[in-house]
Structure formats: structure tokens, C-alpha cells
Short mmCIF file of C-alpha atoms and ligand atoms in Angstrom, two decimals:
data_model
loop_
_atom_site.label_atom_id
_atom_site.label_comp_id
_atom_site.label_asym_id
_atom_site.label_seq_id
_atom_site.Cartn_x
_atom_site.Cartn_y
_atom_site.Cartn_z
CA MET A 1 16.63 7.18 0.61
CA GLU A 2 15.89 7.23 4.07
CA ARG A 3 13.02 9.62 3.57
CA VAL A 4 11.30 8.02 1.32
CA LYS A 5 10.21 4.64 3.69
CA HIS A 6 6.98 3.52 2.84
CA ILE A 7 5.87 3.28 -0.91
CA ALA A 8 2.07 2.46 -1.46
CA ILE A 9 1.45 1.94 -5.06
CA ILE A 10 -2.26 1.37 -6.91
CA MET A 11 -1.27 -0.70 -10.01
CA ASP A 12 -3.89 0.86 -12.13
CA GLY A 13 -5.02 1.04 -16.00
CA ASN A 14 -4.26 -3.06 -17.15
CA GLY A 15 -7.61 -3.13 -18.91
CA ARG A 16 -7.29 -0.07 -20.63
CA TRP A 17 -3.90 -0.95 -22.08
CA ALA A 18 -5.55 -4.08 -23.21
CA THR A 19 -8.57 -2.58 -24.88
CA MET A 20 -5.92 -0.35 -26.58
CA ARG A 21 -4.01 -3.17 -28.27
CA ASN A 22 -7.70 -4.69 -29.09
CA ARG A 23 -7.28 -6.95 -26.63
CA PRO A 24 -9.88 -8.13 -23.85
CA ARG A 25 -9.07 -6.73 -20.40
CA VAL A 26 -7.75 -9.78 -18.82
CA TRP A 27 -5.14 -9.40 -21.36
CA GLY A 28 -3.97 -6.49 -19.14
CA HIS A 29 -4.27 -8.23 -16.03
CA ILE A 30 -1.63 -10.80 -16.94
CA ARG A 31 0.55 -8.11 -18.60
CA GLY A 32 0.26 -6.13 -15.14
CA SER A 33 0.93 -9.30 -13.17
CA ALA A 34 4.17 -9.83 -14.96
CA ASN A 35 5.23 -6.24 -14.05
CA VAL A 36 5.42 -6.95 -10.47
CA ALA A 37 8.48 -8.80 -9.83
CA SER A 38 10.47 -5.29 -11.51
CA ILE A 39 9.04 -3.04 -9.50
CA VAL A 40 9.35 -5.15 -6.16
CA GLU A 41 12.63 -5.54 -7.12
CA GLU A 42 13.43 -2.40 -7.89
CA ALA A 43 11.99 -1.67 -4.50
CA ASP A 44 14.38 -4.01 -2.41
CA ARG A 45 17.52 -2.21 -4.49
CA LEU A 46 17.09 1.41 -3.69
CA GLY A 47 16.39 0.34 0.59
CA ILE A 48 13.00 1.31 0.61
CA LYS A 49 11.31 -0.55 3.95
CA ALA A 50 8.10 -1.03 2.45
CA LEU A 51 5.46 -1.71 -0.50
CA THR A 52 2.13 -1.66 0.31
CA LEU A 53 0.81 -2.48 -3.68
CA TYR A 54 -3.01 -2.44 -4.21
CA ALA A 55 -4.05 -5.84 -6.18
CA PHE A 56 -7.99 -6.29 -5.85
CA SER A 57 -10.29 -3.66 -3.67
CA SER A 58 -13.28 -4.51 -1.70
CA GLU A 59 -15.55 -2.52 -4.82
CA ASN A 60 -13.28 -4.58 -7.32
CA TRP A 61 -15.75 -7.50 -6.26
CA SER A 62 -18.25 -5.58 -9.01
CA ARG A 63 -16.56 -6.95 -11.86
CA PRO A 64 -17.41 -9.49 -14.22
CA PHE A 65 -16.77 -12.79 -12.29
CA SER A 66 -14.65 -13.85 -15.59
CA GLU A 67 -12.17 -10.88 -14.60
CA VAL A 68 -12.51 -11.31 -11.07
CA ARG A 69 -11.44 -15.40 -11.61
CA VAL A 70 -8.40 -14.05 -13.83
CA LEU A 71 -7.83 -11.67 -11.15
CA PHE A 72 -7.85 -14.88 -8.07
CA SER A 73 -5.31 -16.71 -10.46
CA LEU A 74 -2.78 -14.34 -10.94
CA LEU A 75 -2.40 -13.98 -7.50
CA LYS A 76 -1.77 -17.28 -7.26
CA LYS A 77 0.23 -18.26 -9.86
CA PHE A 78 2.05 -15.09 -8.85
CA ILE A 79 3.03 -17.00 -5.08
CA LYS A 80 3.53 -19.39 -7.51
CA ARG A 81 6.86 -17.95 -8.80
CA GLU A 82 8.03 -15.19 -6.82
CA ARG A 83 8.05 -17.76 -3.83
CA ALA A 84 11.93 -18.95 -3.64
CA ARG A 85 12.40 -15.78 -4.78
CA ILE A 86 10.79 -13.53 -1.95
CA ILE A 87 12.13 -16.38 0.31
CA ASN A 88 16.06 -15.89 -0.83
CA ASN A 89 15.74 -11.77 -0.67
CA LYS A 90 14.71 -11.85 3.08
CA ILE A 91 11.34 -10.22 2.15
CA ARG A 92 8.39 -10.46 4.05
CA PHE A 93 5.27 -11.26 2.50
CA LYS A 94 2.18 -10.20 3.47
CA ILE A 95 -1.61 -9.73 2.31
CA ILE A 96 -3.99 -7.25 4.07
CA GLY A 97 -8.00 -7.31 3.08
CA ASP A 98 -10.57 -10.03 2.84
CA ILE A 99 -9.01 -13.53 1.05
CA SER A 100 -12.20 -15.40 3.14
CA GLU A 101 -13.41 -15.85 -0.20
CA LEU A 102 -10.57 -16.93 -2.21
CA PRO A 103 -10.08 -20.60 -3.53
CA GLN A 104 -8.93 -22.93 0.07
CA GLY A 105 -5.48 -23.71 -1.95
CA THR A 106 -4.74 -19.65 -2.54
CA GLN A 107 -5.90 -19.04 1.13
CA GLU A 108 -3.22 -22.19 2.29
CA LEU A 109 -0.42 -20.80 0.03
CA ILE A 110 -0.61 -17.03 1.69
CA ARG A 111 -0.72 -18.29 4.27
CA GLU A 112 2.42 -20.60 4.17
CA LEU A 113 4.55 -17.78 2.53
CA GLU A 114 3.14 -15.50 5.53
CA GLN A 115 4.42 -17.85 8.08
CA THR A 116 7.37 -18.53 6.16
CA THR A 117 8.70 -15.34 5.68
CA ALA A 118 7.39 -13.46 9.04
CA TYR A 119 10.48 -13.28 10.84
CA ASN A 120 12.24 -12.09 7.79
CA GLN A 121 14.35 -8.31 8.11
CA GLY A 122 14.17 -7.43 4.28
CA LEU A 123 11.46 -5.75 2.45
CA LYS A 124 7.60 -5.51 4.01
CA LEU A 125 5.93 -6.90 0.25
CA THR A 126 2.47 -6.67 1.16
CA PHE A 127 -0.99 -6.70 -1.04
CA ALA A 128 -3.97 -5.04 -0.69
CA PHE A 129 -6.47 -7.49 -1.87
CA GLY A 130 -9.89 -8.16 -0.97
CA TYR A 131 -9.08 -5.02 0.55
CA GLY A 132 -11.08 -1.86 1.44
CA GLY A 133 -10.05 1.34 3.42
CA ARG A 134 -12.79 2.31 5.40
CA ALA A 135 -13.44 -1.95 5.82
CA GLU A 136 -9.81 -1.46 7.67
CA LEU A 137 -11.00 1.46 10.11
CA VAL A 138 -14.40 -0.13 11.05
CA TYR A 139 -12.29 -3.43 11.65
CA ALA A 140 -9.67 -1.32 13.99
CA MET A 141 -12.54 0.53 15.74
CA ASN A 142 -14.20 -3.00 16.44
CA GLN A 143 -11.28 -4.46 17.42
CA PHE A 144 -11.13 -1.57 20.35
CA ILE A 145 -14.01 -1.72 21.38
CA THR A 146 -14.44 -5.32 22.00
CA GLN A 147 -10.82 -5.21 23.93
CA ASN A 148 -11.59 -1.88 25.62
CA PRO A 149 -15.60 -1.13 26.58
CA GLY A 150 -16.66 1.79 27.33
CA GLN A 151 -12.98 3.48 26.52
CA LYS A 152 -12.54 6.03 23.70
CA ILE A 153 -10.41 5.73 21.75
CA ASN A 154 -7.14 7.70 20.73
CA GLU A 155 -5.05 7.60 17.17
CA LYS A 156 -2.09 5.36 18.93
CA ASP A 157 -4.60 2.88 19.10
CA LEU A 158 -6.30 3.10 16.06
CA SER A 159 -2.93 2.87 14.40
CA ASN A 160 -1.65 -0.07 16.49
CA GLY A 161 -5.63 -2.06 15.72
CA LEU A 162 -5.17 -1.67 11.67
CA TYR A 163 -4.46 -4.40 9.36
CA CYS A 164 -0.67 -4.53 9.66
CA PRO A 165 0.27 -1.93 12.24
CA ASP A 166 4.19 -2.01 11.50
CA LEU A 167 3.55 -0.59 7.96
CA GLY A 168 3.32 2.63 9.48
CA ASP A 169 2.90 5.88 7.86
CA VAL A 170 2.83 6.06 4.16
CA ASP A 171 5.14 8.32 2.49
CA LEU A 172 4.54 8.51 -1.20
CA LEU A 173 1.72 7.22 -3.24
CA ILE A 174 1.87 6.20 -6.57
CA ARG A 175 -1.05 5.58 -9.26
CA THR A 176 -0.59 4.71 -12.56
CA GLY A 177 -3.42 4.92 -15.07
CA GLY A 178 -4.19 8.82 -15.15
CA ASP A 179 -6.35 9.17 -12.65
CA CYS A 180 -6.14 11.24 -9.71
CA ARG A 181 -8.31 9.85 -6.95
CA ILE A 182 -6.96 7.16 -3.67
CA SER A 183 -10.06 4.46 -4.73
CA ASN A 184 -10.36 3.23 -0.57
CA PHE A 185 -6.59 2.98 0.04
CA LEU A 186 -4.96 3.12 2.71
CA LEU A 187 -7.73 5.99 3.98
CA TRP A 188 -5.84 6.45 7.08
CA GLN A 189 -2.04 5.54 6.13
CA LEU A 190 -2.20 8.04 4.03
CA ALA A 191 -2.55 11.40 5.84
CA TYR A 192 0.85 12.55 5.07
CA ALA A 193 1.57 10.81 1.83
CA GLU A 194 3.00 12.49 -0.86
CA LEU A 195 0.87 11.55 -4.08
CA PHE A 196 2.18 11.09 -7.60
CA PHE A 197 0.04 9.93 -10.26
CA THR A 198 1.19 9.36 -13.70
CA GLN A 199 -0.52 8.32 -16.79
CA THR A 200 1.45 5.67 -17.37
CA LYS A 201 -0.39 2.39 -17.39
CA TRP A 202 0.38 -0.38 -14.78
CA PRO A 203 1.87 -2.71 -17.56
CA ASP A 204 4.14 -0.03 -18.72
CA PHE A 205 5.25 0.84 -15.40
CA SER A 206 8.87 0.38 -15.60
CA PRO A 207 11.48 0.49 -13.08
CA ALA A 208 13.20 3.06 -14.42
CA GLU A 209 10.24 5.54 -14.02
CA PHE A 210 9.85 4.23 -10.36
CA SER A 211 12.92 4.79 -9.24
CA ARG A 212 12.63 8.45 -10.85
CA ILE A 213 9.48 9.37 -9.22
CA VAL A 214 10.82 7.87 -5.95
CA ASP A 215 14.43 10.47 -6.59
CA PHE A 216 12.05 13.05 -7.40
CA VAL A 217 9.33 12.99 -4.39
CA THR A 218 12.89 12.66 -2.46
CA ARG A 219 13.99 16.12 -3.25
CA ARG A 220 10.19 17.17 -2.17
CA GLU A 221 10.30 19.15 1.38
CA ARG A 222 7.59 17.73 3.55
CA ARG A 223 6.71 19.91 6.22
CA PHE A 224 4.07 18.05 7.96
CA GLY A 225 1.97 21.23 9.14
CA THR A 226 5.40 23.21 9.82
CA ILE A 227 7.35 25.99 8.22
CA GLY A 228 9.98 23.74 7.57
CA GLU A 229 12.09 22.14 10.98
CA VAL A 230 10.95 19.25 11.40
CA SER A 231 11.83 15.37 9.26
CA ASP A 232 8.80 13.68 10.23
CA LEU A 233 5.16 13.46 11.13
CA ASN A 234 5.77 12.16 15.01
CA GLU A 235 8.33 15.29 15.32
CA ALA A 236 6.38 17.40 13.80
CA GLN A 237 3.41 16.39 16.66
CA LYS A 238 5.13 16.61 19.22
CA LEU A 239 6.56 20.31 18.51
CA ALA A 240 3.27 20.95 18.21
CA GLU A 241 1.60 19.26 21.74
CA ARG A 242 5.09 21.81 22.96
CA ASN A 243 3.82 24.59 21.28
CA ARG A 244 0.20 24.69 21.76
CA VAL A 245 1.25 24.19 25.62
CA THR A 246 3.87 27.63 25.00
CA ILE A 247 1.16 29.93 23.04
CA ASN A 248 -1.78 29.17 25.96
CA GLN A 249 0.65 29.78 28.60
CA GLN A 250 1.65 33.12 26.41
CA LEU A 251 -1.98 33.72 25.86
CA GLY A 252 -2.77 33.33 29.29
CA THR A 253 -5.29 30.58 28.85
CA HIS A 254 -3.59 27.87 30.99
C1 IPE B 301 -6.27 -2.49 -12.45
O1 IPE B 301 -6.48 -2.02 -13.71
C2 IPE B 301 -6.21 -3.96 -11.97
C3 IPE B 301 -7.38 -4.70 -10.74
C4 IPE B 301 -8.68 -3.35 -10.76
C5 IPE B 301 -7.85 -4.91 -10.02
P1 IPE B 301 -8.03 -1.50 -14.16
O2 IPE B 301 -8.73 -2.87 -14.43
O3 IPE B 301 -8.26 -1.10 -12.81
O4 IPE B 301 -7.46 -1.29 -15.33
P2 IPE B 301 -8.26 -0.01 -16.04
O5 IPE B 301 -8.31 1.58 -14.65
O6 IPE B 301 -9.95 -0.45 -16.33
O7 IPE B 301 -7.50 0.59 -16.91
C1 IPE B 302 -8.01 0.39 -7.46
O1 IPE B 302 -9.02 0.13 -8.91
C2 IPE B 302 -7.70 -0.92 -7.12
C3 IPE B 302 -6.87 -1.47 -7.11
C4 IPE B 302 -5.70 -1.23 -8.59
C5 IPE B 302 -6.49 -2.72 -7.04
P1 IPE B 302 -9.59 1.02 -9.38
O2 IPE B 302 -9.61 0.48 -10.93
O3 IPE B 302 -10.91 -0.07 -9.27
O4 IPE B 302 -10.72 2.15 -9.13
P2 IPE B 302 -11.52 3.17 -10.04
O5 IPE B 302 -13.03 2.51 -9.85
O6 IPE B 302 -11.00 3.76 -11.17
O7 IPE B 302 -11.84 4.03 -8.38
MG1 MG B 303 -8.70 1.21 -12.91
#
């Protein structure tokens, strides 16, 4: 799975999954949250380096408080339930987004697990919680402006200023639940990602379907703007720069 290193998932469709079964929406979140561990395990088994899961967007604050509260408590329960397994499997756990409004106890659990697993070399498991892609870009730019007043920012500076720079670009984005949109997720990191939208709602999304999607996408040709001779975006950008100079020389513009 060398070509698919970083996978991001928009875990959508919990509410509809429950409504279809005449259950309250939060039932869907409970079942959805129970599904996360098996997908993490499968990502690890497939040799994926980074898995970033969208669990709560900055826009999700506009949902009824009763639903928001359940989502908070499910994050806490997930950490308590999975802590030992995360540590044993050498997973590096992180949260990106604004968690300052979460209960203190949950924030402490998060920080503790982040610190305990900070140097783990296994799967980089990241939850986007209280996360917005635009807010992340503004954060990165503000960081740069503060540290380098009066200077112009370039692409590398911006990448380095993101919440978790070592995650790098996303190779594959999967969204469950049938909607074909990005919903303010990882706007910068998705620039050249393969996109896969499945009708399956998150509580029903199985390790087998996940693995089939990864396999399918691994066989897709990614061209990064070239005519097909490179294997990653870095290489394509270097090639573009070399060619630009050569083409300009031949045109006599250099
Ligand atoms: C995704 O499921 C989970 C969160 C956004 C927190 P939804 O709650 O959006 O489920 P649908 O899209 O309404 O079915
Ligand atoms: C995106 O799902 C956010 C998460 C899955 C956490 P939403 O259900 O909030 O997205 P929209 O509102 O349909 O775009
Ligand atoms: Mg939704």
C-alpha cells in the first residue's frame, strides 16, 4: 500500500442510519462510534501510515445541544475504551481542531494520550474534532505572520504551520453517507487526493469495504498534472519547475 499513505474519512450518515430504523439520531452516533475501532485496526493491518477521521466539524456546533453533548461523551468513551489498544499497537494519537470547549476531564484524557503516544512509530491516528479547514488555514497564516512579520508566505511555510504538519497530503479521502462534498475538511491537504464517495452509512461501513476501496484506488493512476511519469506530487512539482525553465529557455523568454 505504498502509494496510499494517508487516508482521511468523513464519517457521515449516522443520523440517517438511525432515523431509517425509527431510532433517535444519537443512536446512530453510538453505533457509529462503535465502528471506529474496526476501521482503525484495518488501516493498521493494511500498512496505512496515517488515518485522519472527521468526528465533529466547527459547523456541527449548530446542532442541538443534546446531540453535541452525546458526541462529546462518545469521544471520551472512545479514548477510555481504546487507550490500552492504542498504546499496545504503537499508534500515535492526536486531535486536530478546537477542543477548548470540551469538558476539562475530556481535554485532560486527550492530552494525556497524546503525550503518552507522541513518539510512537506506528499508525498516526488523528481525530478532527471542533475542526474546520478554513480555520486551520487562518491559524497557519497567523502563525507565520506573527513569527515573520513583513515577510511573504510560501506553500512550504503554510504546510509547516498546519495543526499537524507531519501528516502531509491526503492520498485518499473517503466519505460515507452518500453526499459528495468536502464539508470544510482538510482543504489544503486534499489538493491532490483521490476522492471516493460511498452510499454506505458510517455505522455500516465495514473493514471489508474499506479494504476494497483502498485496493481500488491503489490501482488508479495518479498523474499530478503530468502525463503520467511521476509517482508523487513532490516529484511532479520538481519536474514542472525544471520543464518550466527549459520551455522558457527554448521560447527565448529566459
Ligand atoms: C456524521 O453523521 C457524524 C457527525 C457529523 C458528527 P451525521 O450526524 O451528519 O448523520 P447524517 O448525515 O445526518 O445522516
Ligand atoms: C461532516 O458531516 C462532518 C463530520 C462527519 C464530522 P456533516 O453531516 O456535518 O456535513 P454536511 O453538513 O452534510 O455538509
Ligand atoms: Mg451528515
